[in-house]
């Protein structure tokens, strides 16, 4: 004999009463389903806009566009950068981490303000590669 011998079957039936399960699945309209699937795809793919490179924050911290107060920003929109050039810095727990260009290109957009808190992976700049 099994451990559950003698137990009424209803006590083990975990299915919701009635046809409720089917109705739940039908509450998502076709438009919503399309929207949800398109959102999932964009999140997974992290598609960069038309061949451009998004420079992302390597950590949570405060983004700095300049090496110090009153100094010129590292780069501006239109600045041509080489691989390894400093684009800005992230300050976390009084430590500054340089954000460097991954490849040669032109800075097309600066997506965050100087002194703005940023999240890990947040877009900081948009660079059009020169290749």
mmCIF file of C-alpha atoms in Angstrom:
data_model
loop_
_atom_site.group_PDB
_atom_site.id
_atom_site.type_symbol
_atom_site.label_atom_id
_atom_site.label_comp_id
_atom_site.label_asym_id
_atom_site.label_seq_id
_atom_site.Cartn_x
_atom_site.Cartn_y
_atom_site.Cartn_z
ATOM 1 C CA UNK A 1 0.000 0.000 0.000
ATOM 2 C CA UNK A 2 1.038 3.552 -0.724
ATOM 3 C CA UNK A 3 1.392 6.332 1.821
ATOM 4 C CA UNK A 4 -1.714 8.095 0.520
ATOM 5 C CA UNK A 5 -4.006 5.044 0.559
ATOM 6 C CA UNK A 6 -7.285 5.883 2.206
ATOM 7 C CA UNK A 7 -7.083 9.651 1.544
ATOM 8 C CA UNK A 8 -10.064 11.058 -0.339
ATOM 9 C CA UNK A 9 -9.091 11.982 -3.911
ATOM 10 C CA UNK A 10 -10.465 15.542 -3.472
ATOM 11 C CA UNK A 11 -7.788 16.291 -0.879
ATOM 12 C CA UNK A 12 -5.097 15.778 -3.541
ATOM 13 C CA UNK A 13 -6.850 17.586 -6.395
ATOM 14 C CA UNK A 14 -4.888 20.831 -6.818
ATOM 15 C CA UNK A 15 -6.717 21.995 -9.945
ATOM 16 C CA UNK A 16 -8.857 25.134 -9.486
ATOM 17 C CA UNK A 17 -12.587 24.391 -9.231
ATOM 18 C CA UNK A 18 -14.541 24.880 -12.437
ATOM 19 C CA UNK A 19 -13.220 25.881 -15.873
ATOM 20 C CA UNK A 20 -11.387 28.961 -14.480
ATOM 21 C CA UNK A 21 -7.975 27.992 -15.871
ATOM 22 C CA UNK A 22 -9.105 28.248 -19.476
ATOM 23 C CA UNK A 23 -10.713 31.685 -19.049
ATOM 24 C CA UNK A 24 -7.529 33.161 -17.556
ATOM 25 C CA UNK A 25 -5.519 32.291 -20.668
ATOM 26 C CA UNK A 26 -8.140 33.905 -22.908
ATOM 27 C CA UNK A 27 -8.044 37.292 -21.128
ATOM 28 C CA UNK A 28 -4.933 38.436 -23.063
ATOM 29 C CA UNK A 29 -6.033 40.019 -26.339
ATOM 30 C CA UNK A 30 -4.068 39.444 -29.538
ATOM 31 C CA UNK A 31 -2.733 43.032 -29.463
ATOM 32 C CA UNK A 32 -1.533 42.610 -25.872
ATOM 33 C CA UNK A 33 0.103 39.283 -26.700
ATOM 34 C CA UNK A 34 1.915 40.871 -29.671
ATOM 35 C CA UNK A 35 3.043 43.791 -27.530
ATOM 36 C CA UNK A 36 4.284 41.508 -24.746
ATOM 37 C CA UNK A 37 6.223 39.277 -27.138
ATOM 38 C CA UNK A 38 7.807 42.291 -28.865
ATOM 39 C CA UNK A 39 8.859 43.725 -25.486
ATOM 40 C CA UNK A 40 10.490 40.446 -24.479
ATOM 41 C CA UNK A 41 12.395 40.283 -27.766
ATOM 42 C CA UNK A 42 13.807 43.813 -27.420
ATOM 43 C CA UNK A 43 14.911 43.155 -23.846
ATOM 44 C CA UNK A 44 16.738 39.960 -24.804
ATOM 45 C CA UNK A 45 18.352 41.372 -27.930
ATOM 46 C CA UNK A 46 19.419 44.759 -26.448
ATOM 47 C CA UNK A 47 19.394 46.058 -30.028
ATOM 48 C CA UNK A 48 21.648 49.053 -30.539
ATOM 49 C CA UNK A 49 20.078 51.795 -32.731
ATOM 50 C CA UNK A 50 21.072 51.396 -36.424
ATOM 51 C CA UNK A 51 24.663 50.261 -36.049
ATOM 52 C CA UNK A 52 25.473 52.636 -33.199
ATOM 53 C CA UNK A 53 27.190 51.708 -29.973
ATOM 54 C CA UNK A 54 25.608 52.446 -26.589
ATOM 55 C CA UNK A 55 28.210 53.063 -23.896
ATOM 56 C CA UNK A 56 26.741 51.536 -20.729
ATOM 57 C CA UNK A 57 27.563 52.170 -17.087
ATOM 58 C CA UNK A 58 29.798 49.415 -15.659
ATOM 59 C CA UNK A 59 28.335 49.949 -12.166
ATOM 60 C CA UNK A 60 25.858 51.791 -9.968
ATOM 61 C CA UNK A 61 27.174 55.227 -9.023
ATOM 62 C CA UNK A 62 27.243 58.898 -9.996
ATOM 63 C CA UNK A 63 28.242 59.798 -13.565
ATOM 64 C CA UNK A 64 30.795 62.599 -14.017
ATOM 65 C CA UNK A 65 31.399 64.190 -17.437
ATOM 66 C CA UNK A 66 34.446 66.185 -16.242
ATOM 67 C CA UNK A 67 37.675 65.321 -14.399
ATOM 68 C CA UNK A 68 36.838 67.854 -11.673
ATOM 69 C CA UNK A 69 34.691 70.899 -10.790
ATOM 70 C CA UNK A 70 35.182 73.739 -13.275
ATOM 71 C CA UNK A 71 37.114 71.511 -15.711
ATOM 72 C CA UNK A 72 36.132 70.881 -19.333
ATOM 73 C CA UNK A 73 34.040 67.739 -19.994
ATOM 74 C CA UNK A 74 35.952 64.691 -21.262
ATOM 75 C CA UNK A 75 33.810 64.650 -24.435
ATOM 76 C CA UNK A 76 30.974 66.597 -26.044
ATOM 77 C CA UNK A 77 28.467 65.636 -28.741
ATOM 78 C CA UNK A 78 30.503 65.555 -31.958
ATOM 79 C CA UNK A 79 33.809 64.610 -30.269
ATOM 80 C CA UNK A 80 35.762 61.968 -32.178
ATOM 81 C CA UNK A 81 37.114 59.334 -29.787
ATOM 82 C CA UNK A 82 39.650 56.540 -30.141
ATOM 83 C CA UNK A 83 39.452 53.139 -28.463
ATOM 84 C CA UNK A 84 40.483 53.594 -24.822
ATOM 85 C CA UNK A 85 39.684 57.330 -24.612
ATOM 86 C CA UNK A 86 38.044 58.384 -21.332
ATOM 87 C CA UNK A 87 34.391 59.347 -21.895
ATOM 88 C CA UNK A 88 33.480 60.008 -18.264
ATOM 89 C CA UNK A 89 33.769 58.570 -14.775
ATOM 90 C CA UNK A 90 31.476 56.732 -12.386
ATOM 91 C CA UNK A 91 31.906 57.546 -8.701
ATOM 92 C CA UNK A 92 30.946 54.823 -6.246
ATOM 93 C CA UNK A 93 31.929 54.915 -2.563
ATOM 94 C CA UNK A 94 34.452 57.746 -3.179
ATOM 95 C CA UNK A 95 36.226 55.693 -5.886
ATOM 96 C CA UNK A 96 36.247 56.954 -9.488
ATOM 97 C CA UNK A 97 36.083 54.394 -12.295
ATOM 98 C CA UNK A 98 36.868 55.555 -15.829
ATOM 99 C CA UNK A 99 34.374 54.844 -18.595
ATOM 100 C CA UNK A 100 36.375 54.329 -21.793
ATOM 101 C CA UNK A 101 35.488 54.091 -25.467
ATOM 102 C CA UNK A 102 35.387 50.489 -26.724
ATOM 103 C CA UNK A 103 36.179 51.576 -30.278
ATOM 104 C CA UNK A 104 36.832 54.600 -32.477
ATOM 105 C CA UNK A 105 33.782 56.720 -33.220
ATOM 106 C CA UNK A 106 31.907 60.004 -32.904
ATOM 107 C CA UNK A 107 29.903 60.866 -29.766
ATOM 108 C CA UNK A 108 26.353 61.374 -31.100
ATOM 109 C CA UNK A 109 24.398 61.714 -27.868
ATOM 110 C CA UNK A 110 25.115 62.081 -24.156
ATOM 111 C CA UNK A 111 22.217 60.377 -22.379
ATOM 112 C CA UNK A 112 22.879 61.428 -18.756
ATOM 113 C CA UNK A 113 23.695 64.696 -17.005
ATOM 114 C CA UNK A 114 26.903 65.451 -15.123
ATOM 115 C CA UNK A 115 26.426 64.378 -11.490
ATOM 116 C CA UNK A 116 23.420 62.162 -12.275
ATOM 117 C CA UNK A 117 23.060 58.833 -10.416
ATOM 118 C CA UNK A 118 23.208 55.877 -12.838
ATOM 119 C CA UNK A 119 22.352 52.187 -12.662
ATOM 120 C CA UNK A 120 24.463 49.234 -13.790
ATOM 121 C CA UNK A 121 24.008 48.800 -17.550
ATOM 122 C CA UNK A 122 22.301 52.188 -18.029
ATOM 123 C CA UNK A 123 23.065 53.891 -21.351
ATOM 124 C CA UNK A 124 25.460 56.829 -20.906
ATOM 125 C CA UNK A 125 26.365 57.809 -24.470
ATOM 126 C CA UNK A 126 25.624 56.900 -28.056
ATOM 127 C CA UNK A 127 28.648 56.536 -30.326
ATOM 128 C CA UNK A 128 28.639 56.136 -34.101
ATOM 129 C CA UNK A 129 31.549 53.788 -34.870
ATOM 130 C CA UNK A 130 34.034 54.809 -37.580
ATOM 131 C CA UNK A 131 34.537 51.454 -39.267
#
